Short mmCIF file of C-alpha atoms in Angstrom, two decimals:
data_model
loop_
_atom_site.label_atom_id
_atom_site.label_comp_id
_atom_site.label_asym_id
_atom_site.label_seq_id
_atom_site.Cartn_x
_atom_site.Cartn_y
_atom_site.Cartn_z
CA MET E 1 -0.09 -0.04 0.08
CA LYS E 2 0.86 3.29 -0.61
CA ILE E 3 0.33 5.77 2.67
CA ALA E 4 0.69 9.19 3.58
CA PHE E 5 0.01 10.50 7.32
CA ILE E 6 -0.81 13.92 8.11
CA LEU E 7 1.06 15.40 10.91
CA PRO E 8 -0.08 18.92 12.60
CA GLY E 9 3.57 19.31 13.18
CA GLY E 10 6.94 17.52 14.35
CA GLY E 11 8.46 17.43 17.86
CA ARG E 12 8.38 15.46 21.06
CA SER E 13 4.59 14.88 21.20
CA GLY E 14 3.33 11.21 21.88
CA GLY E 15 1.30 11.75 18.56
CA VAL E 16 4.49 12.10 16.61
CA ARG E 17 6.26 9.36 18.01
CA CYS E 18 3.71 6.76 17.57
CA THR E 19 2.88 7.66 14.28
CA VAL E 20 6.72 7.24 13.49
CA ALA E 21 7.33 4.27 15.10
CA ALA E 22 3.98 2.64 13.22
CA ALA E 23 5.27 4.25 9.80
CA ASN E 24 8.57 3.03 10.33
CA LEU E 25 7.21 -0.76 11.11
CA LEU E 26 4.87 -0.40 7.93
CA ALA E 27 7.67 0.64 5.66
CA LYS E 28 9.58 -2.48 6.92
CA ARG E 29 6.81 -4.35 5.96
CA GLY E 30 6.78 -3.05 2.39
CA HIS E 31 4.39 -0.45 2.37
CA ASN E 32 5.35 3.15 0.53
CA VAL E 33 5.04 5.51 3.64
CA ARG E 34 5.15 8.96 4.02
CA LEU E 35 4.88 11.87 6.47
CA MET E 36 3.70 15.35 5.71
CA TYR E 37 3.90 17.51 8.44
CA LYS E 38 2.69 21.20 8.82
CA LYS E 39 5.64 23.77 8.91
CA GLY E 40 5.86 25.87 12.49
CA LYS E 41 6.20 29.77 12.13
CA PHE E 42 9.38 31.56 11.23
CA ARG E 43 10.26 31.75 14.71
CA GLU E 44 9.34 28.08 16.03
CA ARG E 45 11.61 27.13 13.08
CA ILE E 46 14.48 28.64 13.92
CA VAL E 47 14.11 27.60 17.81
CA SER E 48 13.67 23.96 16.30
CA GLY E 49 16.79 24.14 14.17
CA ILE E 50 18.79 25.42 17.21
CA ASN E 51 17.26 22.53 19.60
CA ALA E 52 18.41 20.03 16.97
CA VAL E 53 21.68 20.84 16.88
CA PHE E 54 21.87 21.54 20.74
CA PHE E 55 20.35 18.48 21.72
CA ALA E 56 21.75 16.22 19.28
CA GLY E 57 18.74 15.73 16.94
CA GLU E 58 16.48 14.61 20.21
CA SER E 59 14.02 17.62 20.21
CA ASP E 60 12.06 15.80 17.05
CA TRP E 61 10.55 12.65 16.63
CA LEU E 62 10.76 13.07 12.98
CA ARG E 63 14.52 12.68 12.91
CA HIS E 64 13.62 8.75 13.74
CA PHE E 65 11.51 8.40 10.79
CA THR E 66 13.63 6.33 7.65
CA GLY E 67 11.38 7.29 4.88
CA GLU E 68 10.52 10.73 3.51
CA ALA E 69 9.10 13.56 5.65
CA LEU E 70 7.48 16.81 3.65
CA ALA E 71 6.79 19.89 5.34
CA PHE E 72 3.86 21.81 4.22
CA ASN E 73 2.31 25.44 5.06
CA ASP E 74 -1.49 24.40 3.75
CA VAL E 75 -2.54 21.07 3.88
CA ALA E 76 -4.67 22.03 0.61
CA ASP E 77 -0.94 22.28 -1.16
CA ILE E 78 -0.28 18.89 -0.70
CA GLU E 79 0.06 16.52 -3.73
CA PHE E 80 -0.70 13.29 -3.41
CA GLU E 81 -0.38 9.88 -5.45
CA LYS E 82 -2.80 7.57 -7.00
CA GLU E 83 -4.58 5.31 -4.58
CA GLU E 84 -2.31 6.66 -1.83
CA MET E 85 -4.32 6.09 1.67
CA ILE E 86 -4.40 9.53 3.52
CA ILE E 87 -4.17 9.27 7.25
CA GLY E 88 -4.92 12.63 9.30
CA VAL E 89 -3.28 12.16 12.76
CA GLY E 90 -4.85 13.69 15.62
CA MET E 91 -7.91 16.23 15.71
CA TRP E 92 -6.47 19.29 13.70
CA SER E 93 -5.33 17.06 10.91
CA SER E 94 -8.49 14.76 10.85
CA ALA E 95 -10.62 17.79 10.65
CA GLN E 96 -8.68 19.19 7.46
CA LEU E 97 -8.90 15.61 5.25
CA GLY E 98 -12.60 17.42 4.63
CA ARG E 99 -10.55 20.21 2.41
CA LEU E 100 -8.67 17.69 0.09
CA THR E 101 -12.35 17.07 -1.87
CA LYS E 102 -10.17 16.95 -5.17
CA TYR E 103 -8.72 13.77 -3.93
CA ASP E 104 -11.03 10.49 -4.05
CA ASN E 105 -8.17 8.78 -2.28
CA PRO E 106 -9.18 6.43 0.68
CA LYS E 107 -8.87 8.81 4.02
CA VAL E 108 -8.81 7.51 7.86
CA GLN E 109 -8.59 9.37 10.87
CA TYR E 110 -5.78 8.47 13.15
CA LEU E 111 -7.47 9.95 16.59
CA HIS E 112 -4.43 10.06 19.49
CA GLY E 113 -6.32 11.79 22.13
CA LEU E 114 -9.42 14.38 22.48
CA THR E 115 -8.92 18.10 22.60
CA PRO E 116 -11.11 19.43 25.39
CA TRP E 117 -9.32 22.84 24.65
CA MET E 118 -9.88 23.01 20.85
CA PRO E 119 -13.72 21.85 21.17
CA SER E 120 -14.76 23.17 17.88
CA VAL E 121 -11.71 21.26 15.87
CA GLU E 122 -13.04 18.23 18.10
CA LYS E 123 -16.47 18.38 16.96
CA GLU E 124 -15.37 19.03 13.23
CA ALA E 125 -13.25 15.96 12.98
CA LEU E 126 -15.68 13.81 14.81
CA SER E 127 -18.45 14.57 12.70
CA GLN E 128 -16.66 13.79 9.50
CA PRO E 129 -17.70 10.70 7.56
CA TYR E 130 -14.06 8.88 7.45
CA PRO E 131 -13.11 5.53 9.02
CA LYS E 132 -11.76 6.35 12.31
CA ILE E 133 -8.85 4.63 14.39
CA ALA E 134 -8.64 5.42 18.19
CA VAL E 135 -5.65 4.63 20.53
CA ALA E 136 -7.82 4.42 23.55
CA SER E 137 -11.39 3.44 24.83
CA TYR E 138 -12.33 6.95 25.98
CA ILE E 139 -11.69 7.92 22.24
CA LEU E 140 -13.69 5.09 20.79
CA GLU E 141 -16.77 6.07 23.04
CA ALA E 142 -16.40 9.93 21.88
CA VAL E 143 -16.60 8.64 18.47
CA HIS E 144 -19.74 6.77 18.92
CA SER E 145 -21.14 9.32 20.99
CA CYS E 146 -21.09 11.98 18.32
CA ASN E 147 -22.21 9.44 15.49
CA PRO E 148 -22.85 6.24 16.47
CA ALA E 149 -22.86 4.93 12.79
CA SER E 150 -18.85 5.49 12.57
CA SER E 151 -16.40 2.78 11.56
CA CYS E 152 -13.73 3.10 14.45
CA LEU E 153 -11.23 0.69 15.45
CA LEU E 154 -9.48 0.18 18.76
CA VAL E 155 -5.73 0.20 18.40
CA PRO E 156 -3.64 0.71 21.37
CA ASN E 157 0.05 2.19 20.61
CA GLY E 158 3.11 -0.47 21.54
CA ILE E 159 6.01 -0.14 23.16
CA ASP E 160 9.72 -0.99 21.68
CA PHE E 161 10.82 -3.78 24.39
CA ASN E 162 14.83 -3.26 23.10
CA GLU E 163 14.39 0.34 23.92
CA TYR E 164 12.42 0.38 27.29
CA CYS E 165 13.40 -2.35 30.19
CA PRO E 166 15.50 -1.88 33.38
CA ALA E 167 18.76 -0.33 32.60
CA LEU E 168 20.31 0.02 36.00
CA SER E 169 20.45 -2.38 39.44
CA GLU E 170 17.98 -2.63 41.43
CA ASN E 171 20.27 -0.60 43.97
CA ASP E 172 20.14 2.08 41.84
CA ARG E 173 16.06 2.51 41.83
CA ASP E 174 15.55 5.01 44.78
CA GLY E 175 13.62 8.12 43.69
CA ALA E 176 10.30 9.19 41.99
CA GLY E 177 9.83 10.88 38.62
CA THR E 178 7.65 12.66 36.20
CA ILE E 179 7.82 14.56 32.96
CA TYR E 180 7.28 18.24 33.37
CA SER E 181 5.47 20.25 30.33
CA ARG E 182 3.79 23.30 30.74
CA GLY E 183 1.23 22.84 28.15
CA TRP E 184 -2.45 22.89 29.44
CA ALA E 185 -3.40 18.91 28.90
CA LYS E 186 -0.22 17.89 31.07
CA ASP E 187 -1.07 20.49 34.38
CA PRO E 188 2.00 21.82 35.55
CA GLU E 189 0.63 23.32 38.54
CA THR E 190 -0.30 20.06 39.88
CA ILE E 191 3.04 18.46 38.66
CA LEU E 192 4.89 21.12 40.81
CA ASP E 193 2.40 20.93 43.60
CA VAL E 194 3.04 16.84 44.12
CA LEU E 195 6.78 17.40 43.77
CA GLN E 196 6.88 19.99 46.47
CA LYS E 197 4.86 17.70 48.72
CA LEU E 198 7.21 14.89 47.80
CA GLY E 199 10.32 17.26 48.62
CA SER E 200 8.90 18.55 51.87
CA GLN E 201 7.70 15.52 53.36
CA ILE E 202 10.04 12.58 52.21
CA PRO E 203 13.39 14.87 51.70
CA GLU E 204 15.48 11.47 51.25
CA VAL E 205 13.87 10.32 48.02
CA PRO E 206 15.69 11.76 44.89
CA HIS E 207 13.25 13.38 42.04
CA TYR E 208 14.23 12.41 38.32
CA ILE E 209 12.28 14.78 35.86
CA PHE E 210 12.88 15.15 32.08
CA GLY E 211 10.98 17.24 29.36
CA GLN E 212 11.35 19.14 26.33
CA GLU E 213 10.65 22.35 28.40
CA LYS E 214 13.35 24.61 29.89
CA ARG E 215 13.92 23.64 33.46
CA PRO E 216 11.38 25.71 35.83
CA ARG E 217 12.96 27.21 39.07
CA GLU E 218 11.04 25.14 41.13
CA ILE E 219 12.84 21.87 39.80
CA SER E 220 16.66 22.17 40.89
CA ALA E 221 19.12 21.38 38.26
CA VAL E 222 20.48 18.20 39.28
CA SER E 223 16.93 16.70 38.79
CA TYR E 224 15.86 17.62 35.78
CA LYS E 225 16.77 16.53 32.24
CA ARG E 226 15.70 18.18 29.03
CA TYR E 227 15.24 16.53 25.86
CA PRO E 228 16.74 12.91 26.85
CA SER E 229 17.49 10.60 24.30
CA VAL E 230 15.48 6.96 24.71
CA ARG E 231 18.34 5.89 26.26
CA GLN E 232 18.60 8.30 28.96
CA ALA E 233 14.79 8.54 29.24
CA CYS E 234 15.11 4.76 30.31
CA GLU E 235 17.97 5.13 32.71
CA ILE E 236 15.76 7.93 34.46
CA TYR E 237 12.89 5.39 34.39
CA SER E 238 14.91 2.74 35.73
CA ARG E 239 16.04 5.01 38.71
CA CYS E 240 12.56 5.43 39.91
CA ARG E 241 10.43 3.23 42.24
CA VAL E 242 7.34 5.59 41.49
CA TRP E 243 6.41 6.88 38.43
CA LEU E 244 4.04 9.93 38.11
CA LEU E 245 1.50 11.16 35.64
CA CYS E 246 -0.38 14.26 36.54
CA SER E 247 -2.16 15.10 33.48
CA ARG E 248 -5.62 16.77 32.77
CA SER E 249 -5.60 14.86 29.56
CA GLU E 250 -3.65 12.38 27.98
CA GLY E 251 -4.76 10.52 24.58
CA PHE E 252 -2.54 7.19 25.46
CA GLY E 253 -0.33 7.52 28.12
CA MET E 254 2.98 6.53 26.90
CA PRO E 255 5.18 7.40 29.63
CA ILE E 256 2.94 4.90 31.62
CA LEU E 257 3.95 2.07 29.47
CA GLU E 258 7.69 2.90 29.33
CA ALA E 259 8.20 3.13 33.19
CA MET E 260 5.81 0.13 33.76
CA ALA E 261 8.54 -1.66 31.44
CA CYS E 262 11.43 -0.04 32.97
CA GLY E 263 10.08 -1.22 36.35
CA CYS E 264 8.51 1.44 38.10
CA ALA E 265 5.17 1.54 39.89
CA VAL E 266 2.70 4.13 38.09
CA VAL E 267 0.43 6.55 39.83
CA SER E 268 -1.58 8.73 37.49
CA THR E 269 -4.67 10.74 37.11
CA ASP E 270 -7.70 9.35 35.29
CA CYS E 271 -7.14 11.60 32.59
CA GLY E 272 -8.37 9.27 29.81
CA GLY E 273 -5.98 6.83 27.80
CA PRO E 274 -4.46 5.55 31.30
CA LYS E 275 -7.33 3.93 32.31
CA ASP E 276 -6.94 1.34 29.47
CA ILE E 277 -3.49 0.52 30.94
CA ILE E 278 -4.40 0.59 34.64
CA LYS E 279 -6.09 -1.13 36.74
CA ASP E 280 -6.69 0.69 39.75
CA GLY E 281 -5.11 -1.15 42.96
CA GLU E 282 -3.94 -3.69 40.64
CA ASN E 283 -1.00 -2.58 38.69
CA GLY E 284 -0.88 1.13 39.69
CA PHE E 285 -3.05 3.79 41.08
CA LEU E 286 -5.70 6.17 39.37
CA VAL E 287 -6.80 9.27 41.17
CA ASP E 288 -9.16 12.43 39.95
CA VAL E 289 -7.47 14.94 37.70
CA GLY E 290 -6.29 17.82 39.90
CA ASN E 291 -6.17 16.05 43.01
CA SER E 292 -2.34 16.41 44.06
CA ASN E 293 -3.08 15.45 47.68
CA LYS E 294 -4.15 11.91 46.71
CA LEU E 295 -1.21 11.75 43.92
CA PHE E 296 0.95 12.55 46.73
CA GLU E 297 -0.69 9.87 49.24
CA LYS E 298 -0.37 7.24 46.86
CA ALA E 299 3.11 7.93 45.81
CA LYS E 300 4.17 7.86 49.26
CA LEU E 301 2.59 4.80 50.07
CA LEU E 302 4.32 2.87 47.44
CA LEU E 303 7.58 4.58 48.39
CA LYS E 304 7.25 3.11 51.82
CA ASP E 305 5.61 -0.13 51.38
CA GLU E 306 8.01 -2.49 49.71
CA GLY E 307 5.44 -5.18 49.32
CA LEU E 308 3.08 -3.26 47.58
CA TRP E 309 5.80 -1.58 45.43
CA ARG E 310 7.03 -5.09 44.53
CA THR E 311 3.63 -6.30 43.66
CA PHE E 312 2.51 -3.07 41.27
CA ALA E 313 6.01 -3.51 39.45
CA GLU E 314 5.65 -7.03 38.63
CA GLN E 315 1.96 -6.74 37.60
CA SER E 316 3.23 -3.39 35.69
CA ARG E 317 5.97 -5.87 33.43
CA ILE E 318 3.03 -8.39 33.04
CA THR E 319 0.64 -5.51 31.74
CA VAL E 320 3.16 -4.14 29.31
CA LYS E 321 3.78 -7.46 27.41
CA SER E 322 0.26 -7.18 25.49
CA TYR E 323 1.72 -3.35 24.19
CA SER E 324 3.88 -4.43 21.45
CA TRP E 325 4.31 -2.43 18.30
CA GLU E 326 3.85 -5.58 16.07
CA ASN E 327 0.52 -6.49 17.66
CA SER E 328 -0.50 -2.69 17.05
CA VAL E 329 0.72 -2.34 13.73
CA ASP E 330 -0.76 -6.02 12.87
CA LYS E 331 -4.17 -4.53 13.75
CA LEU E 332 -3.18 -1.23 12.01
CA GLU E 333 -2.51 -2.64 8.62
CA CYS E 334 -5.47 -5.15 8.56
CA PHE E 335 -7.54 -2.36 8.99
CA LEU E 336 -5.77 -0.07 6.46
CA ARG E 337 -5.81 -2.88 4.25
CA ASP E 338 -9.27 -3.60 4.47
CA ILE E 339 -10.32 0.15 3.65
CA MET E 340 -7.82 0.28 0.79
CA GLU E 341 -9.69 -3.14 -0.88
CA ARG E 342 -13.23 -1.68 -0.45
CA ALA E 343 -12.01 2.02 -1.91
CA LEU E 344 -10.55 -0.20 -5.20
CA LYS E 345 -13.65 -2.34 -6.04
#
């Protein structure tokens, strides 16, 4: 098959990361795959170029794509090949598919999360008639709520077990970790509040934090790594007994899988995708969005209770075994092939 993924941009988002992983595997299986991504504004491109040099290419997952990646200013200007499947990734790109009426190519929406901060874009995307792929069950429910007749397949993301596995001795596992971001969906206020509580009430536990933002003053330089490589991120996870995800909204929650694969016990807000992965009280804890007190209490419990931590860590390793990229792309490939075959009849 010929396949073109349309991305709303590059960078370190989970949607870009997962699309690149799936696209690389589809290409490895013999498909002709291209990525199209919207150009950032001039200043954004300058900053992106500087970061690419300074952080050795780790500031943009697009650099890990093995095929052709083309930038565009307007989606209507993209030239697609005959019989090339067009896949809009995320709500913005999915909404843009309606502008490509001059192409009768099969079109698919690859939904990596809801966008409560962009409700009009979300509504436009979900109301369109194209087949859809949802990476989490809450997205699938939203699709059917908007349009019960929609064709939508649940295809969870995967993880590369060669990249994410315990990287250090268990004797080096002594801390609590999280990812910091200033984005609304990541709830930076709650992240900082939980870290402050951990630091003041359990000062002997070190913090291990990474992200793509400049380090906020509330986080010490020794605790923070900006734009880590996959290997460095794996080592950070492997230093943590507990991993925290404090988001308001997560499409899937890749850091949860990565942390679990590296031996962490996870405490997460119930913010969308994580509820598919975490069974509360069995392989992790789920708490209400914005509840920094409960996030802290559950993290403290796991840091203090050796038996409970080991139980959760072991259950986490069992959980992640079902989330391979091979399994994910098997489902994705089958769905796309069926759509293509019906389009060619």
